[in-house]
mmCIF file of C-alpha atoms in Angstrom:
data_model
loop_
_atom_site.group_PDB
_atom_site.id
_atom_site.type_symbol
_atom_site.label_atom_id
_atom_site.label_comp_id
_atom_site.label_asym_id
_atom_site.label_seq_id
_atom_site.Cartn_x
_atom_site.Cartn_y
_atom_site.Cartn_z
ATOM 1 C CA MET A 1 -123.153 104.935 33.116
ATOM 2 C CA ILE A 2 -126.533 106.495 32.372
ATOM 3 C CA ALA A 3 -129.648 104.807 33.753
ATOM 4 C CA LEU A 4 -132.453 104.064 31.284
ATOM 5 C CA GLY A 5 -134.889 102.435 33.699
ATOM 6 C CA TRP A 6 -135.489 99.684 36.232
ATOM 7 C CA THR A 7 -136.250 96.076 35.322
ATOM 8 C CA LYS A 8 -137.067 92.670 36.793
ATOM 9 C CA SER A 9 -136.286 90.935 33.506
ATOM 10 C CA LYS A 10 -133.530 88.333 33.367
ATOM 11 C CA ARG A 11 -133.074 88.777 29.607
ATOM 12 C CA THR A 12 -129.748 89.928 28.255
ATOM 13 C CA PRO A 13 -129.990 93.541 27.077
ATOM 14 C CA PRO A 14 -129.048 94.315 23.480
ATOM 15 C CA GLY A 15 -125.833 95.956 22.246
ATOM 16 C CA VAL A 16 -123.988 98.186 24.657
ATOM 17 C CA ILE A 17 -126.755 98.148 27.279
ATOM 18 C CA THR A 18 -126.072 96.380 30.556
ATOM 19 C CA CYS A 19 -128.056 95.472 33.665
ATOM 20 C CA LYS A 20 -126.552 96.563 36.974
ATOM 21 C CA GLY A 21 -127.420 95.220 40.408
ATOM 22 C CA ASP A 22 -127.937 91.820 41.962
ATOM 23 C CA GLY A 23 -131.355 92.202 43.558
ATOM 24 C CA PRO A 24 -134.766 91.391 42.103
ATOM 25 C CA ILE A 25 -134.868 94.827 40.477
ATOM 26 C CA ARG A 26 -131.901 95.874 38.388
ATOM 27 C CA ILE A 27 -130.992 99.020 36.488
ATOM 28 C CA LEU A 28 -130.683 99.199 32.721
ATOM 29 C CA CYS A 29 -127.674 101.325 31.842
ATOM 30 C CA ALA A 30 -126.020 102.696 28.760
ATOM 31 C CA PRO A 31 -122.456 104.006 28.403
ATOM 32 C CA PRO A 32 -122.515 107.829 28.512
ATOM 33 C CA CYS A 33 -121.220 108.059 24.929
ATOM 34 C CA SER A 34 -124.291 106.217 23.637
ATOM 35 C CA ALA A 35 -126.800 108.168 25.733
ATOM 36 C CA ILE A 36 -125.731 111.766 25.247
ATOM 37 C CA SER A 37 -129.010 113.287 24.072
ATOM 38 C CA ALA A 38 -132.627 112.608 25.006
ATOM 39 C CA HIS A 39 -133.071 111.141 21.528
ATOM 40 C CA ASP A 40 -130.123 108.772 22.132
ATOM 41 C CA ARG A 41 -131.610 107.604 25.423
ATOM 42 C CA LEU A 42 -135.018 107.076 23.824
ATOM 43 C CA THR A 43 -133.398 105.071 21.016
ATOM 44 C CA GLN A 44 -131.616 102.821 23.524
ATOM 45 C CA GLN A 45 -134.835 102.349 25.491
ATOM 46 C CA VAL A 46 -136.693 101.339 22.330
ATOM 47 C CA ARG A 47 -133.926 98.830 21.484
ATOM 48 C CA CYS A 48 -134.264 97.256 24.944
ATOM 49 C CA PHE A 49 -138.040 97.115 24.599
ATOM 50 C CA GLU A 50 -137.876 95.553 21.155
ATOM 51 C CA ALA A 51 -135.443 92.954 22.533
ATOM 52 C CA GLY A 52 -138.278 91.833 24.803
ATOM 53 C CA LEU A 53 -137.143 93.538 28.011
ATOM 54 C CA ASP A 54 -139.883 94.877 30.250
ATOM 55 C CA PHE A 55 -138.754 97.888 32.233
ATOM 56 C CA LEU A 56 -139.886 101.066 33.885
ATOM 57 C CA PRO A 57 -138.467 103.798 31.646
ATOM 58 C CA ILE A 58 -136.894 106.984 32.948
ATOM 59 C CA ALA A 59 -138.097 110.037 31.016
ATOM 60 C CA PRO A 60 -135.551 110.401 28.175
ATOM 61 C CA LEU A 61 -135.192 114.134 28.839
ATOM 62 C CA GLN A 62 -133.531 113.313 32.156
ATOM 63 C CA SER A 63 -129.974 112.037 32.154
ATOM 64 C CA ILE A 64 -129.755 110.120 35.430
ATOM 65 C CA PRO A 65 -126.389 108.656 36.467
ATOM 66 C CA LEU A 66 -126.400 105.024 37.633
ATOM 67 C CA ARG A 67 -125.520 105.980 41.222
ATOM 68 C CA ASP A 68 -128.627 108.166 41.513
ATOM 69 C CA ALA A 69 -130.905 105.508 40.007
ATOM 70 C CA THR A 70 -129.454 102.967 42.473
ATOM 71 C CA GLY A 71 -130.628 105.136 45.342
ATOM 72 C CA PHE A 72 -134.232 104.643 44.276
ATOM 73 C CA LEU A 73 -134.136 100.819 44.157
ATOM 74 C CA SER A 74 -135.662 100.720 47.630
ATOM 75 C CA ASP A 75 -138.712 102.738 46.539
ATOM 76 C CA ALA A 76 -141.646 100.473 47.384
ATOM 77 C CA ARG A 77 -143.648 101.703 44.385
ATOM 78 C CA LEU A 78 -141.205 100.329 41.807
ATOM 79 C CA SER A 79 -142.085 96.639 42.092
ATOM 80 C CA PRO A 80 -145.903 96.895 41.763
ATOM 81 C CA LEU A 81 -145.592 99.302 38.857
ATOM 82 C CA LEU A 82 -143.127 96.972 37.112
ATOM 83 C CA ASP A 83 -145.592 94.102 37.609
ATOM 84 C CA ARG A 84 -148.432 96.202 36.212
ATOM 85 C CA LEU A 85 -146.462 97.066 33.085
ATOM 86 C CA ALA A 86 -145.033 93.561 32.514
ATOM 87 C CA SER A 87 -145.494 92.414 28.906
ATOM 88 C CA LYS A 88 -147.101 95.721 28.026
ATOM 89 C CA GLY A 89 -146.224 98.631 25.810
ATOM 90 C CA GLN A 90 -148.024 101.671 24.512
ATOM 91 C CA LEU A 91 -149.461 102.695 21.202
ATOM 92 C CA THR A 92 -149.344 106.462 20.795
ATOM 93 C CA ILE A 93 -152.143 108.022 18.785
ATOM 94 C CA SER A 94 -151.679 111.507 17.444
ATOM 95 C CA LEU A 95 -154.270 113.762 15.845
ATOM 96 C CA LYS A 96 -152.702 116.579 13.870
ATOM 97 C CA LEU A 97 -154.013 120.067 14.523
ATOM 98 C CA PRO A 98 -154.846 122.047 11.378
ATOM 99 C CA MET A 99 -152.381 124.675 10.257
ATOM 100 C CA ASP A 100 -152.886 127.889 12.182
ATOM 101 C CA LYS A 101 -154.476 130.232 9.667
ATOM 102 C CA ARG A 102 -154.807 133.184 12.002
ATOM 103 C CA ARG A 103 -154.050 136.535 10.483
ATOM 104 C CA PRO A 104 -151.457 138.722 12.198
ATOM 105 C CA VAL A 105 -152.802 140.040 15.480
ATOM 106 C CA THR A 106 -153.938 143.625 15.181
ATOM 107 C CA GLY A 107 -154.886 144.323 18.785
ATOM 108 C CA GLY A 108 -155.682 142.933 22.204
ATOM 109 C CA ARG A 109 -159.295 142.071 21.398
ATOM 110 C CA HIS A 110 -158.308 140.291 18.207
ATOM 111 C CA TRP A 111 -155.616 138.394 20.103
ATOM 112 C CA LEU A 112 -158.079 137.193 22.738
ATOM 113 C CA ILE A 113 -160.621 136.084 20.120
ATOM 114 C CA ALA A 114 -157.943 134.217 18.168
ATOM 115 C CA ARG A 115 -156.665 132.500 21.302
ATOM 116 C CA LYS A 116 -160.159 131.409 22.293
ATOM 117 C CA ALA A 117 -160.806 130.004 18.818
ATOM 118 C CA HIS A 118 -157.543 128.035 18.948
ATOM 119 C CA ARG A 119 -158.323 126.694 22.435
ATOM 120 C CA ASP A 120 -161.814 125.606 21.326
ATOM 121 C CA LEU A 121 -160.300 123.818 18.350
ATOM 122 C CA CYS A 122 -157.778 121.989 20.568
ATOM 123 C CA ASN A 123 -160.592 120.958 22.933
ATOM 124 C CA GLU A 124 -162.587 119.607 19.992
ATOM 125 C CA TYR A 125 -159.593 117.553 18.792
ATOM 126 C CA GLU A 126 -158.963 116.289 22.329
ATOM 127 C CA ASP A 127 -162.554 115.050 22.537
ATOM 128 C CA ILE A 128 -162.186 113.206 19.225
ATOM 129 C CA LEU A 129 -158.952 111.598 20.405
ATOM 130 C CA LEU A 130 -160.541 110.552 23.685
ATOM 131 C CA GLY A 131 -163.367 108.967 21.699
ATOM 132 C CA ILE A 132 -160.846 106.838 19.788
ATOM 133 C CA ALA A 133 -159.010 105.850 22.969
ATOM 134 C CA ASN A 134 -162.210 105.048 24.892
ATOM 135 C CA ALA A 135 -163.393 102.761 22.101
ATOM 136 C CA THR A 136 -160.413 100.461 22.718
ATOM 137 C CA ASP A 137 -161.498 99.751 26.330
ATOM 138 C CA LEU A 138 -157.848 99.820 27.343
ATOM 139 C CA PRO A 139 -156.024 102.016 29.882
ATOM 140 C CA GLN A 140 -155.121 105.387 28.411
ATOM 141 C CA SER A 141 -152.901 108.290 29.397
ATOM 142 C CA PRO A 142 -154.167 111.847 29.729
ATOM 143 C CA VAL A 143 -154.225 113.712 26.412
ATOM 144 C CA ARG A 144 -151.201 115.948 25.877
ATOM 145 C CA ARG A 145 -150.751 118.802 23.442
ATOM 146 C CA THR A 146 -147.636 119.376 21.404
ATOM 147 C CA ALA A 147 -146.905 122.181 18.977
ATOM 148 C CA GLU A 148 -148.667 120.411 16.130
ATOM 149 C CA ALA A 149 -150.937 117.737 17.540
ATOM 150 C CA VAL A 150 -152.862 116.229 20.408
ATOM 151 C CA GLN A 151 -151.648 112.824 21.521
ATOM 152 C CA CYS A 152 -152.532 110.064 23.927
ATOM 153 C CA ASP A 153 -151.145 106.648 24.776
ATOM 154 C CA ILE A 154 -152.962 103.345 25.047
ATOM 155 C CA LEU A 155 -151.523 100.588 27.221
ATOM 156 C CA VAL A 156 -151.653 97.308 25.361
ATOM 157 C CA ASP A 157 -150.288 93.822 25.824
ATOM 158 C CA ARG A 158 -147.359 93.064 23.535
ATOM 159 C CA SER A 159 -149.174 89.968 22.254
ATOM 160 C CA THR A 160 -152.316 91.837 21.196
ATOM 161 C CA ALA A 161 -150.744 95.029 19.867
ATOM 162 C CA HIS A 162 -150.812 93.865 16.243
ATOM 163 C CA THR A 163 -154.487 93.022 16.496
ATOM 164 C CA LEU A 164 -155.282 96.410 17.996
ATOM 165 C CA LYS A 165 -153.319 98.227 15.283
ATOM 166 C CA ALA A 166 -155.166 96.293 12.583
ATOM 167 C CA ARG A 167 -158.506 97.042 14.245
ATOM 168 C CA LEU A 168 -157.740 100.754 14.469
ATOM 169 C CA MET A 169 -156.635 100.859 10.845
ATOM 170 C CA ALA A 170 -159.882 99.194 9.823
ATOM 171 C CA ASP A 171 -162.240 101.156 12.081
ATOM 172 C CA LEU A 172 -160.921 104.708 12.058
ATOM 173 C CA PRO A 173 -161.581 105.574 8.398
ATOM 174 C CA ALA A 174 -165.295 104.958 9.018
ATOM 175 C CA ARG A 175 -165.557 107.460 11.880
ATOM 176 C CA GLN A 176 -167.442 110.527 10.725
ATOM 177 C CA GLU A 177 -165.705 112.898 13.153
ATOM 178 C CA LEU A 178 -162.326 112.037 11.616
ATOM 179 C CA SER A 179 -163.291 113.301 8.181
ATOM 180 C CA GLN A 180 -160.479 115.461 6.753
ATOM 181 C CA LYS A 181 -158.329 114.752 9.804
ATOM 182 C CA ASP A 182 -154.808 113.442 10.023
ATOM 183 C CA VAL A 183 -154.287 110.480 12.380
ATOM 184 C CA LEU A 184 -150.965 108.888 13.234
ATOM 185 C CA ILE A 185 -150.579 105.612 15.147
ATOM 186 C CA THR A 186 -147.090 104.682 16.359
ATOM 187 C CA GLY A 187 -145.583 101.978 18.493
ATOM 188 C CA LEU A 188 -145.171 99.825 20.303
ATOM 189 C CA TRP A 189 -143.201 102.058 22.644
ATOM 190 C CA PRO A 190 -142.068 101.370 26.189
ATOM 191 C CA ALA A 191 -144.904 102.450 28.471
ATOM 192 C CA PHE A 192 -143.693 106.024 29.044
ATOM 193 C CA GLY A 193 -147.177 107.404 29.520
ATOM 194 C CA PHE A 194 -147.930 104.925 32.313
ATOM 195 C CA ALA A 195 -144.688 105.116 34.258
ATOM 196 C CA ASP A 196 -146.066 107.958 36.301
ATOM 197 C CA LEU A 197 -143.745 107.819 39.262
ATOM 198 C CA PRO A 198 -142.267 111.094 40.395
ATOM 199 C CA VAL A 199 -139.399 110.302 42.739
ATOM 200 C CA MET A 200 -137.993 113.008 44.947
ATOM 201 C CA GLY A 201 -134.509 113.918 46.008
ATOM 202 C CA THR A 202 -133.712 116.434 48.736
ATOM 203 C CA ILE A 203 -130.890 118.910 48.488
ATOM 204 C CA ALA A 204 -129.863 120.403 51.791
ATOM 205 C CA ALA A 205 -128.954 124.052 51.455
ATOM 206 C CA MET B 1 -164.981 111.508 3.506
ATOM 207 C CA THR B 2 -161.211 111.013 3.741
ATOM 208 C CA VAL B 3 -159.107 110.261 6.776
ATOM 209 C CA GLU B 4 -155.353 110.577 6.517
ATOM 210 C CA LEU B 5 -154.222 107.523 8.481
ATOM 211 C CA GLN B 6 -150.578 106.615 9.004
ATOM 212 C CA LEU B 7 -149.004 103.748 10.935
ATOM 213 C CA ALA B 8 -145.366 103.659 12.048
ATOM 214 C CA THR B 9 -143.296 101.464 14.322
ATOM 215 C CA ALA B 10 -141.187 103.028 17.078
ATOM 216 C CA GLU B 11 -138.050 102.359 15.052
ATOM 217 C CA GLN B 12 -139.468 104.022 11.924
ATOM 218 C CA THR B 13 -140.610 106.986 14.004
ATOM 219 C CA LEU B 14 -137.184 107.507 15.531
ATOM 220 C CA ARG B 15 -135.446 107.416 12.153
ATOM 221 C CA SER B 16 -137.893 109.671 10.362
ATOM 222 C CA ASN B 17 -137.452 113.330 9.477
ATOM 223 C CA ASP B 18 -141.185 113.752 8.937
ATOM 224 C CA ASP B 19 -142.335 116.754 11.005
ATOM 225 C CA ARG B 20 -145.286 114.863 12.430
ATOM 226 C CA LEU B 21 -143.136 111.984 13.657
ATOM 227 C CA VAL B 22 -140.513 114.328 15.082
ATOM 228 C CA ASP B 23 -143.280 116.193 16.923
ATOM 229 C CA LEU B 24 -144.592 112.892 18.276
ATOM 230 C CA VAL B 25 -141.152 111.924 19.595
ATOM 231 C CA ASP B 26 -140.831 115.341 21.243
ATOM 232 C CA GLY B 27 -144.095 114.630 23.032
ATOM 233 C CA LEU B 28 -142.738 111.374 24.447
ATOM 234 C CA LEU B 29 -139.418 112.636 25.787
ATOM 235 C CA SER B 30 -140.707 114.126 29.016
ATOM 236 C CA HIS B 31 -142.744 111.059 30.007
ATOM 237 C CA GLY B 32 -141.636 108.145 32.128
ATOM 238 C CA VAL B 33 -140.219 108.190 35.614
ATOM 239 C CA VAL B 34 -139.204 111.738 36.453
ATOM 240 C CA ILE B 35 -136.795 112.514 39.268
ATOM 241 C CA ARG B 36 -137.702 115.808 40.833
ATOM 242 C CA GLY B 37 -135.652 117.799 43.290
ATOM 243 C CA GLU B 38 -136.702 119.529 46.472
ATOM 244 C CA LEU B 39 -134.587 122.410 47.645
ATOM 245 C CA TRP B 40 -135.204 123.640 51.172
ATOM 246 C CA LEU B 41 -133.519 126.796 52.381
ATOM 247 C CA THR B 42 -133.417 126.750 56.154
ATOM 248 C CA VAL B 43 -131.992 129.055 58.785
ATOM 249 C CA ALA B 44 -131.616 127.812 62.359
ATOM 250 C CA ASP B 45 -133.803 124.791 61.582
ATOM 251 C CA VAL B 46 -136.579 127.030 60.320
ATOM 252 C CA GLU B 47 -137.669 126.118 56.793
ATOM 253 C CA LEU B 48 -137.966 129.395 54.952
ATOM 254 C CA VAL B 49 -138.068 128.610 51.244
ATOM 255 C CA PHE B 50 -139.045 125.539 49.231
ATOM 256 C CA LEU B 51 -138.175 125.116 45.566
ATOM 257 C CA GLY B 52 -139.331 122.197 43.443
ATOM 258 C CA VAL B 53 -136.940 121.656 40.562
ATOM 259 C CA ASP B 54 -137.099 119.159 37.729
ATOM 260 C CA LEU B 55 -133.636 120.096 36.563
ATOM 261 C CA LEU B 56 -131.251 119.265 39.364
ATOM 262 C CA LEU B 57 -128.361 121.636 39.845
ATOM 263 C CA ALA B 58 -126.308 119.802 42.424
ATOM 264 C CA THR B 59 -123.522 117.300 42.650
ATOM 265 C CA PRO B 60 -124.835 113.739 42.941
ATOM 266 C CA ASP B 61 -123.342 113.440 46.441
ATOM 267 C CA LYS B 62 -125.803 116.009 47.747
ATOM 268 C CA ILE B 63 -128.877 114.181 46.483
ATOM 269 C CA LYS B 64 -130.431 111.511 48.646
ATOM 270 C CA PRO B 65 -133.694 109.681 47.971
ATOM 271 C CA THR B 66 -136.609 110.634 50.167
ATOM 272 C CA GLY B 67 -139.267 108.259 48.810
ATOM 273 C CA ALA B 68 -142.726 109.290 47.737
ATOM 274 C CA PRO B 69 -143.727 112.927 47.690
ATOM 275 C CA ALA B 70 -146.005 113.985 50.533
#
């Protein structure tokens, strides 16, 4: 079985997902055949979340066997973090970077100038995104950059997520700094951006 | 002034082939609880080399939890 996360919820998981363990914190698991890729694991996590289960999600890129996840049940940080994220999910806001219109690099100096211009542009977009996130007065994750966009997550109560989405849809078009920009709001997602809990294993060699 | 504004649920995002939504999903995959490995190479109880690895290359039997990082 592949672990998807830890939960205190007593709800029955959807589909092929099961809860393992008999303590206050249990492990959400999926059969290996339904959690082969990171995308599969993310899909199963979203199904659990949409079924009303609150859980601390394992990063989908990691395929963690049940026996390894069981070893971390005694980690004292799990319970308070689960309580903090109870009934919450994240909205992910993405601001698309403009197409890179740089001409082919013709030399070292040109390369450095082009890189600086791109970095300045990313910083400008990050500031705009932070402005949107700050205006919600809700907890937010650090901004991350992907190949095509800058993104950040906003932690929101399940019950107020619809209201926040509606407010963003109404407010954002009026923001001057977003003129000609491409904004994407997705969610609710499990609170991936707030499950910041690196857990360590030691390998004796 | 025009703002291109798009709203999608998690389910719609996962099913979409739209480049922007695929890129957004890619950005999410590495977030959540991350199990990191510590590899210590020791000789005669002297710790010589430390490696921090996010991709664990060991059999599960050799991994034991050590709690919070120092």
